[in-house]
Amino acid sequence: MIITVTLNPAMDKTMVIDGIEIGEVNRADSIRNDIGGKGINVSKVLKSFGTDTLATGFLGGMIEEPFRKELNRMGIKDQFISIQGNTRTNIKLVDRKNETNTDINEPGPLISGGEIEKFIGFYKETVKKGDIVVLAGGLPPNISQDLYGRLTRMAKDKGALVVIDAEGEPLKHALVELPDMIKPNEKELASYLGKAVLTEEEIVQAARSLVEKGIQKVLVSRGEKGSIFATERSVFMGIGLEVEVKSTVGAGDSMVAALVFAEKEKLSDSETLALAQATGAAAVATEGTEACTREDVERYLADAREKIKEVR
Ligand SMILES: Nc1ncnc2c1ncn2[C@@H]1O[C@H](COP(=O)(O)OP(=O)(O)OP(=O)(O)O)[C@@H](O)[C@H]1O
Ligand SMILES: [Mg+2]
């Protein structure tokens, strides 16, 4: 089974407004609500690839029920732990007139000690040999920064593969436990290395050294510049595809889904990168928080294959 973990999910509320005026009453032309959070985004894209996932984490409050309904409707197995606190709503203001996107994100609910224990109990019982566990996104405000590290170790002890998409302290703690796959963007990788920016060469070097330490697959995404993929066998560079950018929300998460799918299908390293790049491109060419479809991805695959070269 593929298990995605989203500890601080959110209902993403997107409002389209024609010219926001701060301090005034504004009227939204359209509204949409999407369930979100990095792990859930990964589940959505995998579903569109025809792959089932089990999604877990914490859900509570007024939007717990509509959230669960939506997971159900999408065919994502819902194993979220019910909590006392309120799952957050993140607001995205799309201003068509000024062509701006403004996000207002809530911190998320506090999780009690008992709720964490319940989650860990479920996790230990559920994760089995051969599973792929995706730990993605930030942690709720009061959760210990080493939780991804602990969850990585627990899953590895069971013989499951672990994929991390996180940043800052949670990423640092997770890397100590040597997850099997990671997908930092270049900023997250630079920050991990204590640098402001990284050159292409420095990214290749850093990815290689993480692989040498024991992380089997390191995929570094670089926005429009593309991505770099290092494994024990090779390092490949993917040049960014030219696409009409509709929304970059969830492009990285879509890439994580591609990485997981490629692992499950045992694709070669260059095919894995081609699929990841095509999926990233399809995601940015898709409006809002909607997941890209398999047909979208197929459309970019040939171009993605041509834009891959091996780094010697
Ligand atoms: N402007 C763009 N043009 C073309 N491709 C893009 C663009 N932005 C992103 N991509 C594709 O999506 C991939 C992931 O994007 P990015 O590096 O921004 O991930 P991220 O920062 O982890 O995103 P997030 O966490 O917000 O989902 C890139 O490697 C690239 O293939
Ligand atoms: Mg990301």
Short mmCIF file of C-alpha atoms and ligand atoms in Angstrom, two decimals:
data_model
loop_
_atom_site.label_atom_id
_atom_site.label_comp_id
_atom_site.label_asym_id
_atom_site.label_seq_id
_atom_site.Cartn_x
_atom_site.Cartn_y
_atom_site.Cartn_z
CA MET A 1 0.00 0.00 0.00
CA ILE A 2 1.03 3.57 -0.53
CA ILE A 3 0.40 5.59 2.63
CA THR A 4 0.43 9.39 2.54
CA VAL A 5 0.77 11.29 5.81
CA THR A 6 -0.61 14.85 6.07
CA LEU A 7 -0.35 15.99 9.69
CA ASN A 8 -1.59 19.53 9.08
CA PRO A 9 -4.10 19.33 6.20
CA ALA A 10 -6.18 22.28 5.07
CA MET A 11 -9.32 23.16 3.22
CA ASP A 12 -8.03 25.43 0.47
CA LYS A 13 -10.59 28.13 -0.18
CA THR A 14 -9.88 29.93 -3.46
CA MET A 15 -11.74 33.18 -4.07
CA VAL A 16 -11.53 35.01 -7.36
CA ILE A 17 -11.94 38.77 -7.03
CA ASP A 18 -11.70 41.41 -9.74
CA GLY A 19 -9.47 43.99 -8.04
CA ILE A 20 -9.12 43.56 -4.28
CA GLU A 21 -9.38 46.70 -2.18
CA ILE A 22 -7.75 46.37 1.21
CA GLY A 23 -9.90 47.78 4.02
CA GLU A 24 -13.07 47.62 1.90
CA VAL A 25 -15.87 45.08 1.48
CA ASN A 26 -14.94 42.94 -1.52
CA ARG A 27 -17.19 40.54 -3.43
CA ALA A 28 -15.92 37.25 -4.74
CA ASP A 29 -16.82 36.34 -8.32
CA SER A 30 -16.28 32.67 -7.66
CA ILE A 31 -15.30 30.40 -4.79
CA ARG A 32 -14.00 26.88 -4.65
CA ASN A 33 -13.06 24.59 -1.81
CA ASP A 34 -10.42 21.91 -2.30
CA ILE A 35 -9.07 19.52 0.28
CA GLY A 36 -5.35 20.03 0.50
CA GLY A 37 -2.08 19.49 2.25
CA LYS A 38 0.99 17.96 0.60
CA GLY A 39 0.26 14.31 1.36
CA ILE A 40 -3.31 14.65 0.15
CA ASN A 41 -2.11 16.31 -3.05
CA VAL A 42 0.18 13.32 -3.61
CA SER A 43 -2.80 10.98 -3.09
CA LYS A 44 -4.90 12.96 -5.59
CA VAL A 45 -2.28 12.75 -8.34
CA LEU A 46 -1.64 9.04 -7.67
CA LYS A 47 -5.39 8.44 -7.94
CA SER A 48 -5.40 10.12 -11.33
CA PHE A 49 -2.61 7.68 -12.30
CA GLY A 50 -4.92 4.84 -11.25
CA THR A 51 -3.01 4.10 -8.03
CA ASP A 52 -4.81 3.71 -4.70
CA THR A 53 -3.46 5.30 -1.55
CA LEU A 54 -4.34 5.37 2.09
CA ALA A 55 -4.27 8.89 3.55
CA THR A 56 -3.70 9.61 7.22
CA GLY A 57 -2.92 12.48 9.57
CA PHE A 58 -5.22 14.59 11.74
CA LEU A 59 -8.68 15.99 11.00
CA GLY A 60 -11.09 17.79 13.30
CA GLY A 61 -13.70 20.49 13.79
CA MET A 62 -16.32 21.91 11.50
CA ILE A 63 -14.70 20.88 8.27
CA GLU A 64 -13.84 17.35 9.32
CA GLU A 65 -16.96 15.88 7.82
CA PRO A 66 -16.96 17.67 4.44
CA PHE A 67 -13.23 16.88 4.25
CA ARG A 68 -13.82 13.16 4.79
CA LYS A 69 -16.69 13.20 2.26
CA GLU A 70 -14.39 14.68 -0.33
CA LEU A 71 -11.67 12.06 0.33
CA ASN A 72 -14.34 9.44 -0.09
CA ARG A 73 -15.64 10.96 -3.31
CA MET A 74 -12.11 10.98 -4.71
CA GLY A 75 -11.56 7.35 -3.81
CA ILE A 76 -8.75 8.08 -1.35
CA LYS A 77 -8.82 5.71 1.64
CA ASP A 78 -9.49 7.88 4.68
CA GLN A 79 -7.64 6.80 7.83
CA PHE A 80 -7.29 10.24 9.43
CA ILE A 81 -7.28 10.40 13.22
CA SER A 82 -10.13 12.51 14.59
CA ILE A 83 -8.98 15.39 16.81
CA GLN A 84 -10.56 17.97 19.12
CA GLY A 85 -9.01 20.96 17.36
CA ASN A 86 -10.09 22.59 14.10
CA THR A 87 -8.50 21.62 10.81
CA ARG A 88 -7.44 24.83 9.12
CA THR A 89 -8.80 26.68 6.14
CA ASN A 90 -6.23 28.33 3.90
CA ILE A 91 -7.43 31.25 1.83
CA LYS A 92 -6.16 31.93 -1.65
CA LEU A 93 -7.18 35.28 -3.09
CA VAL A 94 -6.86 35.38 -6.84
CA ASP A 95 -7.05 38.94 -8.11
CA ARG A 96 -7.75 38.84 -11.87
CA LYS A 97 -7.42 42.60 -12.34
CA ASN A 98 -4.08 43.08 -10.62
CA GLU A 99 -2.89 39.57 -11.58
CA THR A 100 -1.84 38.70 -8.04
CA ASN A 101 -2.23 35.63 -5.86
CA THR A 102 -2.39 36.22 -2.12
CA ASP A 103 -2.35 33.34 0.36
CA ILE A 104 -3.45 33.53 3.97
CA ASN A 105 -2.58 30.32 5.80
CA GLU A 106 -3.73 29.37 9.29
CA PRO A 107 -1.17 27.73 11.59
CA GLY A 108 -3.38 24.70 12.20
CA PRO A 109 -4.75 23.08 15.36
CA LEU A 110 -2.88 21.99 18.46
CA ILE A 111 -2.66 18.22 18.76
CA SER A 112 -2.94 16.64 22.21
CA GLY A 113 -0.48 14.05 23.50
CA GLY A 114 -3.20 11.42 23.39
CA GLU A 115 -3.99 12.24 19.76
CA ILE A 116 -0.34 11.89 18.76
CA GLU A 117 -0.12 8.56 20.59
CA LYS A 118 -3.25 7.39 18.78
CA PHE A 119 -1.71 8.35 15.44
CA ILE A 120 1.58 6.61 16.22
CA GLY A 121 -0.26 3.49 17.35
CA PHE A 122 -2.22 3.44 14.09
CA TYR A 123 0.95 4.08 12.07
CA LYS A 124 2.89 1.25 13.71
CA GLU A 125 0.02 -1.14 13.21
CA THR A 126 -0.63 -0.17 9.60
CA VAL A 127 2.78 0.27 7.95
CA LYS A 128 4.00 -3.05 6.57
CA LYS A 129 6.94 -4.43 4.61
CA GLY A 130 6.77 -3.36 0.97
CA ASP A 131 4.65 -0.28 1.66
CA ILE A 132 5.68 3.18 0.50
CA VAL A 133 5.15 5.89 3.12
CA VAL A 134 5.06 9.55 2.03
CA LEU A 135 5.70 12.08 4.81
CA ALA A 136 4.87 15.45 3.33
CA GLY A 137 4.41 19.03 4.41
CA GLY A 138 4.74 20.94 7.64
CA LEU A 139 3.83 19.87 11.16
CA PRO A 140 1.04 21.26 13.34
CA PRO A 141 2.38 24.03 15.62
CA ASN A 142 2.92 22.05 18.83
CA ILE A 143 4.34 18.84 17.38
CA SER A 144 7.94 17.94 18.06
CA GLN A 145 10.21 18.73 15.10
CA ASP A 146 11.71 15.24 15.18
CA LEU A 147 8.42 13.45 14.40
CA TYR A 148 9.32 12.79 10.73
CA GLY A 149 12.61 11.33 11.95
CA ARG A 150 10.80 8.96 14.28
CA LEU A 151 8.21 8.02 11.65
CA THR A 152 10.99 7.38 9.13
CA ARG A 153 12.76 5.02 11.52
CA MET A 154 9.55 3.17 12.42
CA ALA A 155 8.66 2.61 8.75
CA LYS A 156 12.18 1.51 7.83
CA ASP A 157 12.22 -0.93 10.74
CA LYS A 158 9.10 -2.50 9.24
CA GLY A 159 10.73 -2.80 5.81
CA ALA A 160 8.71 -0.03 4.17
CA LEU A 161 10.16 2.64 1.87
CA VAL A 162 9.97 6.26 3.05
CA VAL A 163 9.63 9.38 0.89
CA ILE A 164 10.12 12.82 2.49
CA ASP A 165 8.88 16.15 1.16
CA ALA A 166 9.57 18.59 3.97
CA GLU A 167 11.78 21.52 4.84
CA GLY A 168 13.65 23.03 7.76
CA GLU A 169 13.96 21.15 11.05
CA PRO A 170 11.56 18.30 10.17
CA LEU A 171 13.63 17.62 7.03
CA LYS A 172 16.89 17.74 9.00
CA HIS A 173 15.60 15.24 11.56
CA ALA A 174 14.23 12.97 8.84
CA LEU A 175 17.52 12.94 6.90
CA VAL A 176 19.38 11.63 9.95
CA GLU A 177 17.27 8.47 9.64
CA LEU A 178 18.12 8.09 5.93
CA PRO A 179 14.76 7.97 4.16
CA ASP A 180 14.74 6.14 0.80
CA MET A 181 13.67 9.09 -1.34
CA ILE A 182 13.51 12.86 -0.92
CA LYS A 183 12.28 15.71 -3.11
CA PRO A 184 13.52 19.02 -1.83
CA ASN A 185 13.25 22.07 -4.06
CA GLU A 186 16.55 23.91 -4.52
CA LYS A 187 15.71 26.46 -1.83
CA GLU A 188 14.95 23.76 0.72
CA LEU A 189 18.18 21.95 -0.15
CA ALA A 190 20.20 25.18 0.09
CA SER A 191 18.69 25.96 3.47
CA TYR A 192 19.50 22.42 4.68
CA LEU A 193 23.11 23.03 3.65
CA GLY A 194 23.12 26.44 5.35
CA LYS A 195 23.41 28.38 2.09
CA ALA A 196 21.30 31.06 0.44
CA VAL A 197 21.53 29.69 -3.10
CA LEU A 198 23.15 26.75 -4.87
CA THR A 199 24.72 26.56 -8.32
CA GLU A 200 23.79 23.69 -10.62
CA GLU A 201 27.10 22.04 -9.82
CA GLU A 202 26.54 22.41 -6.07
CA ILE A 203 23.12 20.78 -6.41
CA VAL A 204 24.62 17.82 -8.28
CA GLN A 205 27.32 17.51 -5.65
CA ALA A 206 24.89 17.75 -2.74
CA ALA A 207 22.53 15.20 -4.31
CA ARG A 208 25.43 12.80 -4.92
CA SER A 209 26.64 13.15 -1.35
CA LEU A 210 23.14 12.47 0.06
CA VAL A 211 22.99 9.33 -2.09
CA GLU A 212 26.41 8.29 -0.77
CA LYS A 213 25.11 8.69 2.77
CA GLY A 214 22.37 6.16 2.00
CA ILE A 215 19.37 8.05 0.59
CA GLN A 216 18.64 6.03 -2.54
CA LYS A 217 16.90 8.62 -4.67
CA VAL A 218 17.33 12.38 -4.45
CA LEU A 219 15.14 14.50 -6.72
CA VAL A 220 15.81 18.23 -6.51
CA SER A 221 13.15 20.35 -8.18
CA ARG A 222 14.11 23.75 -9.52
CA GLY A 223 10.86 25.37 -10.62
CA GLU A 224 10.98 26.49 -14.25
CA LYS A 225 14.63 25.40 -14.49
CA GLY A 226 13.58 21.75 -14.19
CA SER A 227 15.14 19.20 -11.86
CA ILE A 228 18.13 17.03 -11.00
CA PHE A 229 17.82 13.36 -10.09
CA ALA A 230 20.57 11.39 -8.35
CA THR A 231 20.62 7.67 -7.53
CA GLU A 232 23.34 5.10 -6.78
CA ARG A 233 23.61 4.45 -10.52
CA SER A 234 23.50 7.87 -12.11
CA VAL A 235 22.75 11.56 -12.03
CA PHE A 236 20.34 12.99 -14.60
CA MET A 237 19.49 16.58 -15.34
CA GLY A 238 16.04 17.50 -16.60
CA ILE A 239 15.78 20.82 -18.39
CA GLY A 240 12.55 22.67 -17.55
CA LEU A 241 9.71 22.17 -20.01
CA GLU A 242 8.12 25.19 -21.57
CA VAL A 243 4.52 25.31 -20.50
CA GLU A 244 1.84 27.90 -20.09
CA VAL A 245 1.87 28.49 -16.34
CA LYS A 246 -1.63 28.54 -14.84
CA SER A 247 -0.75 27.78 -11.23
CA THR A 248 2.44 26.52 -9.63
CA VAL A 249 0.51 25.32 -6.56
CA GLY A 250 1.26 21.66 -5.93
CA ALA A 251 3.82 21.26 -8.74
CA GLY A 252 6.32 19.79 -6.29
CA ASP A 253 3.71 17.54 -4.70
CA SER A 254 2.81 16.21 -8.14
CA MET A 255 6.46 15.39 -8.69
CA VAL A 256 6.52 13.42 -5.44
CA ALA A 257 3.53 11.43 -6.72
CA ALA A 258 5.45 10.69 -9.93
CA LEU A 259 8.48 9.56 -7.93
CA VAL A 260 6.31 7.16 -5.93
CA PHE A 261 4.53 5.88 -9.05
CA ALA A 262 7.90 5.29 -10.77
CA GLU A 263 9.12 3.34 -7.74
CA LYS A 264 6.01 1.17 -7.75
CA GLU A 265 6.32 0.55 -11.50
CA LYS A 266 10.10 0.02 -11.24
CA LEU A 267 10.87 2.59 -13.94
CA SER A 268 14.48 3.29 -14.90
CA ASP A 269 16.16 6.42 -13.50
CA SER A 270 15.83 8.41 -16.73
CA GLU A 271 12.17 7.37 -17.14
CA THR A 272 11.52 8.31 -13.52
CA LEU A 273 12.87 11.79 -14.12
CA ALA A 274 10.98 12.15 -17.41
CA LEU A 275 7.73 11.19 -15.67
CA ALA A 276 8.45 13.55 -12.76
CA GLN A 277 9.16 16.43 -15.13
CA ALA A 278 6.10 15.74 -17.26
CA THR A 279 3.96 15.57 -14.12
CA GLY A 280 5.41 18.84 -12.78
CA ALA A 281 4.72 20.51 -16.12
CA ALA A 282 1.17 19.12 -16.24
CA ALA A 283 0.60 20.42 -12.72
CA VAL A 284 1.63 23.99 -13.54
CA ALA A 285 -0.49 23.89 -16.70
CA THR A 286 -3.51 22.94 -14.53
CA GLU A 287 -5.63 25.61 -12.86
CA GLY A 288 -5.53 26.02 -9.06
CA THR A 289 -5.22 23.13 -6.65
CA GLU A 290 -6.76 20.66 -9.08
CA ALA A 291 -4.72 17.51 -9.70
CA CYS A 292 -3.35 16.98 -13.19
CA THR A 293 -4.68 13.98 -15.10
CA ARG A 294 -2.75 11.12 -16.63
CA GLU A 295 -3.65 12.38 -20.12
CA ASP A 296 -2.11 15.79 -19.25
CA VAL A 297 1.07 14.03 -18.20
CA GLU A 298 1.18 11.83 -21.34
CA ARG A 299 1.09 14.99 -23.44
CA TYR A 300 4.36 16.25 -21.94
CA LEU A 301 6.18 12.91 -21.71
CA ALA A 302 7.88 12.87 -25.13
CA ASP A 303 9.19 16.41 -24.64
CA ALA A 304 10.31 15.55 -21.09
CA ARG A 305 12.30 12.51 -22.37
CA GLU A 306 14.11 14.69 -24.90
CA LYS A 307 15.10 17.18 -22.23
CA ILE A 308 16.99 14.72 -20.05
CA LYS A 309 20.74 14.33 -20.12
CA GLU A 310 23.09 12.35 -17.96
CA VAL A 311 25.56 14.28 -15.81
CA ARG A 312 29.01 12.70 -15.90
N1 LIG B 1 7.21 27.82 -14.11
C1 LIG B 1 7.38 26.52 -14.43
N2 LIG B 1 7.52 26.13 -15.71
C2 LIG B 1 7.69 24.83 -16.02
N3 LIG B 1 7.74 23.83 -15.14
C3 LIG B 1 7.62 24.17 -13.86
C4 LIG B 1 7.43 25.52 -13.41
N4 LIG B 1 7.33 25.52 -12.08
C5 LIG B 1 7.44 24.23 -11.71
N5 LIG B 1 7.62 23.41 -12.76
C6 LIG B 1 7.78 21.94 -12.75
O1 LIG B 1 7.35 21.44 -11.50
C7 LIG B 1 8.44 20.91 -10.76
C8 LIG B 1 8.30 21.23 -9.28
O2 LIG B 1 8.29 22.61 -9.08
P1 LIG B 1 9.01 23.34 -7.85
O3 LIG B 1 10.46 23.13 -7.94
O4 LIG B 1 8.50 24.72 -7.86
O5 LIG B 1 8.44 22.50 -6.62
P2 LIG B 1 8.14 22.94 -5.12
O6 LIG B 1 8.86 24.21 -4.82
O7 LIG B 1 8.39 21.78 -4.26
O8 LIG B 1 6.57 23.21 -5.20
P3 LIG B 1 5.40 23.01 -4.13
O9 LIG B 1 6.00 22.48 -2.88
O10 LIG B 1 4.83 24.38 -3.97
O11 LIG B 1 4.44 22.08 -4.76
C9 LIG B 1 9.69 21.51 -11.42
O12 LIG B 1 10.83 20.70 -11.27
C10 LIG B 1 9.25 21.59 -12.87
O13 LIG B 1 9.36 20.32 -13.51
MG MG B 2 7.52 21.40 -2.38
#
